[in-house]
PDB file of C-alpha atoms in Angstrom:
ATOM      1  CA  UNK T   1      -9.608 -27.977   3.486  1.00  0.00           C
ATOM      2  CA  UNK T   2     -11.219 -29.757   0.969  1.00  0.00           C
ATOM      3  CA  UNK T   3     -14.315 -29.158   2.719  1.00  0.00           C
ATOM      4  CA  UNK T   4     -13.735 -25.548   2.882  1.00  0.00           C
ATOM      5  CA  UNK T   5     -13.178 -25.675  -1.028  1.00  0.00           C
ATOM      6  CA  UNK T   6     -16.966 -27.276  -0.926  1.00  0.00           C
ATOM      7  CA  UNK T   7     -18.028 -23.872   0.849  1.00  0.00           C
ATOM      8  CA  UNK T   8     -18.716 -25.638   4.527  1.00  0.00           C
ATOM      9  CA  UNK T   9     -18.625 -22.184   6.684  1.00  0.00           C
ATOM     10  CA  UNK T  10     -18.147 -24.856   9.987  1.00  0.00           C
ATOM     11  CA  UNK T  11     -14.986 -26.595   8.370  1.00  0.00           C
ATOM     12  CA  UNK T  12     -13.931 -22.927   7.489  1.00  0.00           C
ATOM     13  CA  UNK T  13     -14.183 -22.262  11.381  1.00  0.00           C
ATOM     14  CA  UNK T  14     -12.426 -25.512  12.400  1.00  0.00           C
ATOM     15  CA  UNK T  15      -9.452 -24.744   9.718  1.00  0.00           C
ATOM     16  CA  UNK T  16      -8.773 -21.549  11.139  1.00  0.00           C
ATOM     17  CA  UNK T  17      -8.981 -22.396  14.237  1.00  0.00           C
ATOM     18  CA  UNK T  18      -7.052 -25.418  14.391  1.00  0.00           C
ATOM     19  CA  UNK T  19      -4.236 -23.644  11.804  1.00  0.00           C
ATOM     20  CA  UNK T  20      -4.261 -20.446  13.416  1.00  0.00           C
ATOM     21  CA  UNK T  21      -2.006 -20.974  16.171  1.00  0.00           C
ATOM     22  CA  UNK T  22       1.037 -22.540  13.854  1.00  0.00           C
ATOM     23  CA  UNK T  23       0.380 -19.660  11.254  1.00  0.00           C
ATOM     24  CA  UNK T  24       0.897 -17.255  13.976  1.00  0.00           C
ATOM     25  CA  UNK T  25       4.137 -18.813  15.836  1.00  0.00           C
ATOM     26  CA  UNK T  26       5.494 -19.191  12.162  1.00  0.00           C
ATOM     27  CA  UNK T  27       4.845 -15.574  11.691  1.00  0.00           C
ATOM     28  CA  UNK T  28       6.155 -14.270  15.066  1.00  0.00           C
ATOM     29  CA  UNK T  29       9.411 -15.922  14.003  1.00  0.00           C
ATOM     30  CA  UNK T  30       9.935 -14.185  11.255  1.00  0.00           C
ATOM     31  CA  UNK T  31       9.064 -10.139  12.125  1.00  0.00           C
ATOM     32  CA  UNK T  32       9.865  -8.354  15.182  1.00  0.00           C
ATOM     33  CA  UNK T  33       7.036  -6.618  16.146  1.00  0.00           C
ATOM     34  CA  UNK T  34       3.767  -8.051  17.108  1.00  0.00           C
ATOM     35  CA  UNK T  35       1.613  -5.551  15.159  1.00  0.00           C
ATOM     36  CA  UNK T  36       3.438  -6.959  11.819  1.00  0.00           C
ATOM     37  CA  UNK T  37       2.954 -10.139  12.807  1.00  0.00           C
ATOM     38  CA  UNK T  38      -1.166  -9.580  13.318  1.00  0.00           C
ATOM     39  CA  UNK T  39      -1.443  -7.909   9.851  1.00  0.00           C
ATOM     40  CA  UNK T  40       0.558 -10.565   7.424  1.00  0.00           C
ATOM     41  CA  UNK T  41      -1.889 -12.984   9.773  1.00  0.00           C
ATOM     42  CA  UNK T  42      -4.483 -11.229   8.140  1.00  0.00           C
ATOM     43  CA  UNK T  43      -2.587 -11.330   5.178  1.00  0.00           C
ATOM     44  CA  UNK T  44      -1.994 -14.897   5.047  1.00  0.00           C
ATOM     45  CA  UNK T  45      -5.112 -15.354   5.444  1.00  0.00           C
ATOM     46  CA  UNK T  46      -6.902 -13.519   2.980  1.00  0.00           C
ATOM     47  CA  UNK T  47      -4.213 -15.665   0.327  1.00  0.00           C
ATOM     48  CA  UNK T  48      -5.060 -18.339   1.523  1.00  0.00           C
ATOM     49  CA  UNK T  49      -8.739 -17.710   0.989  1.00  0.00           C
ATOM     50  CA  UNK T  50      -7.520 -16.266  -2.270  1.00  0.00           C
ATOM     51  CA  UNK T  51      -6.009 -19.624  -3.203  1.00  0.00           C
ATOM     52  CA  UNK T  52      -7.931 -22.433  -1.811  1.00  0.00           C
ATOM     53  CA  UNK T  53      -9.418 -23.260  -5.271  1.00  0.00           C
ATOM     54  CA  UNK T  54      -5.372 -24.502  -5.775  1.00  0.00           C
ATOM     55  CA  UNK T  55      -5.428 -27.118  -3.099  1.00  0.00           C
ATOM     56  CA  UNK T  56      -4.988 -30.321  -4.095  1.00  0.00           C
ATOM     57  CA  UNK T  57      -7.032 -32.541  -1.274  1.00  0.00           C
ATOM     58  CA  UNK T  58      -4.732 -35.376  -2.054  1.00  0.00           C
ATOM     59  CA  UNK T  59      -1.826 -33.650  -0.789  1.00  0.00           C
ATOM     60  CA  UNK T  60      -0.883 -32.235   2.859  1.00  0.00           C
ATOM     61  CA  UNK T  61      -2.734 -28.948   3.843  1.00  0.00           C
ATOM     62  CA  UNK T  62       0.606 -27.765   5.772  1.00  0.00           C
ATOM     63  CA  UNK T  63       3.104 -27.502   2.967  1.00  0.00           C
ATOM     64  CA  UNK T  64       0.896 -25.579   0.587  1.00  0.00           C
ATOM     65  CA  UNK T  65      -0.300 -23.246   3.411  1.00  0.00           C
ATOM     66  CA  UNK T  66       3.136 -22.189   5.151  1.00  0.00           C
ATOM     67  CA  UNK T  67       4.342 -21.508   0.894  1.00  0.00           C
ATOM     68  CA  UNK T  68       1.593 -19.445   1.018  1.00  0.00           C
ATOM     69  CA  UNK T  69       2.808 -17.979   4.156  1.00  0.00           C
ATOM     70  CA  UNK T  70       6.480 -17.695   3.499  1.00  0.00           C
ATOM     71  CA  UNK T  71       5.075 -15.897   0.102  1.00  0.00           C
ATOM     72  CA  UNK T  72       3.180 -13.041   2.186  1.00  0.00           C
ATOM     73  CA  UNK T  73       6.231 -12.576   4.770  1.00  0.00           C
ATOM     74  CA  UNK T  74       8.908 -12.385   1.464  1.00  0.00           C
ATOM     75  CA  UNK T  75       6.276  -9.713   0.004  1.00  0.00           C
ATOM     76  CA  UNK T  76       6.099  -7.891   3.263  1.00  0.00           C
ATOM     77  CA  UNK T  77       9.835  -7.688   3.518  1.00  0.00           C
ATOM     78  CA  UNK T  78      10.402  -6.129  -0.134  1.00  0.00           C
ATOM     79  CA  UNK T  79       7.927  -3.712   0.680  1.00  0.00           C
ATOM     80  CA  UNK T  80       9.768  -2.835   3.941  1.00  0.00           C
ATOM     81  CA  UNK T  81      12.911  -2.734   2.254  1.00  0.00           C
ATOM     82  CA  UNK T  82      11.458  -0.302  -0.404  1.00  0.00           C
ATOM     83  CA  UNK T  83       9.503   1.909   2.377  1.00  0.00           C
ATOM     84  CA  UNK T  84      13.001   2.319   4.674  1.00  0.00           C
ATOM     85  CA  UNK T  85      15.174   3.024   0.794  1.00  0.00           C
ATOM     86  CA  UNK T  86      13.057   5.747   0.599  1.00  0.00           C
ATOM     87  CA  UNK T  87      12.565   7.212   4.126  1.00  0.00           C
ATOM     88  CA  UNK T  88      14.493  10.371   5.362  1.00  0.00           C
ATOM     89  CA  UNK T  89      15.624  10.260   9.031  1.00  0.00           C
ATOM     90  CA  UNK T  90      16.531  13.654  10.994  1.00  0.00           C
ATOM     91  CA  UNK T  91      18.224  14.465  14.148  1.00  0.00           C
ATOM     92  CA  UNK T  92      15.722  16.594  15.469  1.00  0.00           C
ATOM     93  CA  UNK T  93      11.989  17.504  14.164  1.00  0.00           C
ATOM     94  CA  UNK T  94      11.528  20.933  12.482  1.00  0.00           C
ATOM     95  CA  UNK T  95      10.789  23.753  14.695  1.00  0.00           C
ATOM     96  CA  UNK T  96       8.124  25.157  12.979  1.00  0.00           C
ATOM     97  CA  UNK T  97       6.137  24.265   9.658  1.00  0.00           C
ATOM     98  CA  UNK T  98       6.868  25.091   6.287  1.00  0.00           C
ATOM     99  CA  UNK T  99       3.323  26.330   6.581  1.00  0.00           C
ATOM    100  CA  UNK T 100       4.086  28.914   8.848  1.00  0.00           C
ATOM    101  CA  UNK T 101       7.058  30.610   6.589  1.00  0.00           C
ATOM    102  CA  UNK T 102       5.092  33.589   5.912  1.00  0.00           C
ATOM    103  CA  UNK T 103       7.011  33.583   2.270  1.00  0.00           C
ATOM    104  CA  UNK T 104       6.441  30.581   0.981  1.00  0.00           C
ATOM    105  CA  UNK T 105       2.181  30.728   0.575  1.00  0.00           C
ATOM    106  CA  UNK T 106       3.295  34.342  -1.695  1.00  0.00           C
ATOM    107  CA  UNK T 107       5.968  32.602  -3.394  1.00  0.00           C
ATOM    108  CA  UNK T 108       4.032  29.446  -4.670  1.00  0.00           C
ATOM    109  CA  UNK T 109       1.046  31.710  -5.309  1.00  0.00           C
ATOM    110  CA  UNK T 110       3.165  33.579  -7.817  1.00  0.00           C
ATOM    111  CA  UNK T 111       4.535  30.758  -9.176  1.00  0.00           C
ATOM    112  CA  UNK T 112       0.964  28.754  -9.426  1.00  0.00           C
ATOM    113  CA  UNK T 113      -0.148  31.726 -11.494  1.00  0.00           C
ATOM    114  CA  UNK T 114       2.569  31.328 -14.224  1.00  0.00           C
ATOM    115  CA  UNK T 115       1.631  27.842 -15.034  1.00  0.00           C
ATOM    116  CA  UNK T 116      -0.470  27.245 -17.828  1.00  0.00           C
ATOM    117  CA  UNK T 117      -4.176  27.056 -16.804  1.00  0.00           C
ATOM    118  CA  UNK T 118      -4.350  23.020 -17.426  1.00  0.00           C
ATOM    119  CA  UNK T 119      -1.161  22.608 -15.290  1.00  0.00           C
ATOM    120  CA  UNK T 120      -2.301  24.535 -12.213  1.00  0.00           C
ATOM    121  CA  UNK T 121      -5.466  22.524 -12.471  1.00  0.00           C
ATOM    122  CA  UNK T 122      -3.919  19.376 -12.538  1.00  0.00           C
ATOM    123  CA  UNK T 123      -1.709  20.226  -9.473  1.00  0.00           C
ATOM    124  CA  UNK T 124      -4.436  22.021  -7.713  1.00  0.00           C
ATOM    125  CA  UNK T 125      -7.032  18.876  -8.046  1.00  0.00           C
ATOM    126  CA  UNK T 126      -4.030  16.625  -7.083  1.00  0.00           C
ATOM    127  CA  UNK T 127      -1.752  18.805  -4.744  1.00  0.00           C
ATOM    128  CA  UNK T 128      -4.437  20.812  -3.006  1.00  0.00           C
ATOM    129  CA  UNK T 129      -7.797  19.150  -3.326  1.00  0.00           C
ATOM    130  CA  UNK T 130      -5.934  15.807  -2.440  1.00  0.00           C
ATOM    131  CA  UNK T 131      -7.974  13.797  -4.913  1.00  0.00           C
ATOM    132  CA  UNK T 132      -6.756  10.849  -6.704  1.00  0.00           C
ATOM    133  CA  UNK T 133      -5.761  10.470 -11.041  1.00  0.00           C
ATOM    134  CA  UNK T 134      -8.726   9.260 -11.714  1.00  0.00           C
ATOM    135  CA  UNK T 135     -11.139  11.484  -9.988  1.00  0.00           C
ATOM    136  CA  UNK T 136      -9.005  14.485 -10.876  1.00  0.00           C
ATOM    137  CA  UNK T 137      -9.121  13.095 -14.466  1.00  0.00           C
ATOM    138  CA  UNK T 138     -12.921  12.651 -14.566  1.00  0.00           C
ATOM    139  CA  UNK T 139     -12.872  16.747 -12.962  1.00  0.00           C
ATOM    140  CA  UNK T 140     -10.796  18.126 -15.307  1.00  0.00           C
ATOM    141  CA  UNK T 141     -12.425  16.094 -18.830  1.00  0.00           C
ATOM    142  CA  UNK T 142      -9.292  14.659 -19.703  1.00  0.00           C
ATOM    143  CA  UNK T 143      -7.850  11.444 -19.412  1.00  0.00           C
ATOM    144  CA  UNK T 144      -5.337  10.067 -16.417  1.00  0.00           C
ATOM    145  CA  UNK T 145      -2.669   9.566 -19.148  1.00  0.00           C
ATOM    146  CA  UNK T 146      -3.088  13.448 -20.175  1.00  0.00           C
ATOM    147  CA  UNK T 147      -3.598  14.265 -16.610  1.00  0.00           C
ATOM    148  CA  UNK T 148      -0.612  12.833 -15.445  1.00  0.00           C
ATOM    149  CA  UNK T 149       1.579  14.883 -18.026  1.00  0.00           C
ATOM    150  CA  UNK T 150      -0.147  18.356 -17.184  1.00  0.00           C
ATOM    151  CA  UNK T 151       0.586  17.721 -13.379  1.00  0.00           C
ATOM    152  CA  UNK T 152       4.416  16.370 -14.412  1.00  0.00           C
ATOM    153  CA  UNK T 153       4.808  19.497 -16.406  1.00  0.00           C
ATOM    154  CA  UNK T 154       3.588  21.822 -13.433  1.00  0.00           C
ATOM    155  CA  UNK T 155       5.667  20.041 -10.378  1.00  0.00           C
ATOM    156  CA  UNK T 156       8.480  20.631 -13.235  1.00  0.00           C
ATOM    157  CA  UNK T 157       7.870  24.057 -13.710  1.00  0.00           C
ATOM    158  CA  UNK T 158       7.419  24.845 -10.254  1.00  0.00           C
ATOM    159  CA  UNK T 159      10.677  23.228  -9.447  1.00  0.00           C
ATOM    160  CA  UNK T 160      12.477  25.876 -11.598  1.00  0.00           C
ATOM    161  CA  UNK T 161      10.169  28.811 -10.653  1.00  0.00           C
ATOM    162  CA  UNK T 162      10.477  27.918  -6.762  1.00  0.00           C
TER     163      UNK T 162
END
């Protein structure tokens, strides 16, 4: 490692390759599906790149790595945790689209209209045109602060109008 903190791409090579294995068993351990396990592997990885200016060569490589590790798989898990809080499971899948409700594209329509001109931009540039704050921002001549409040305002409005 501390030739890897030196910038030797070789030693870089050998670390990884003599590490990988462990980092990977430690890994499968700790998530259930192998597809999780490849990505915080990636993860782990990238931190540890991330990082290496922190190792100390005096003390063992193993210790500092698997924190590093342990770190990524802890992160992973809140972010799992958060993702399945907020997920909504159903019996069966719709039978048909919302699209498809022929009243629902005259409804909106209507409703888009009655919004103030800077709200129905702001929700068409986010909702419709898919783009993100900042590009809508840069779009519309406003800031993402002020954008953000005109597209608020409109998904509140349209709440009480749909």
């Amino acid at each position: 490692m501390a030739e890897v903190q030196r910038g030797d791409r070789e030693a870089y090579t050998a670390l990884l390759n003599d590490i990988g294995p462990a980092v990977m068993s430690f890994l499968r351990r700790r998530v259930h599906e192998g597809a999780e396990a490849q990505d915080l592997y990636q993860e782990v990885f990238v931190a540890l790149h991330r990082a290496r200016h922190t190792y100390q060569p005096s003390r063992p490589l193993e210790p500092w790595l698997f924190a590093i590790a342990r770190h990524v798989v802890a992160h992973h898990r809140q972010r799992r945790s958060a993702q399945r809080s907020r997920e909504v499971l159903v019996a069966a899948p719709p039978e048909r689209a919302v699209e498809n409700v022929g009243f629902v594209k005259p409804r909106l329509e209507q409703a888009l209209r009655q919004l103030s001109a800077e709200q129905r931009e702001a929700f068409v540039l986010l909702q419709v045109d898919g783009l993100s704050v900042e590009m809508a921002a840069a779009r519309a001549g406003t800031t993402t602060g002020a954008l953000k409040v005109r597209a608020h305002r409109a998904y509140r409005a349209l709440r009480g109008l749909l």
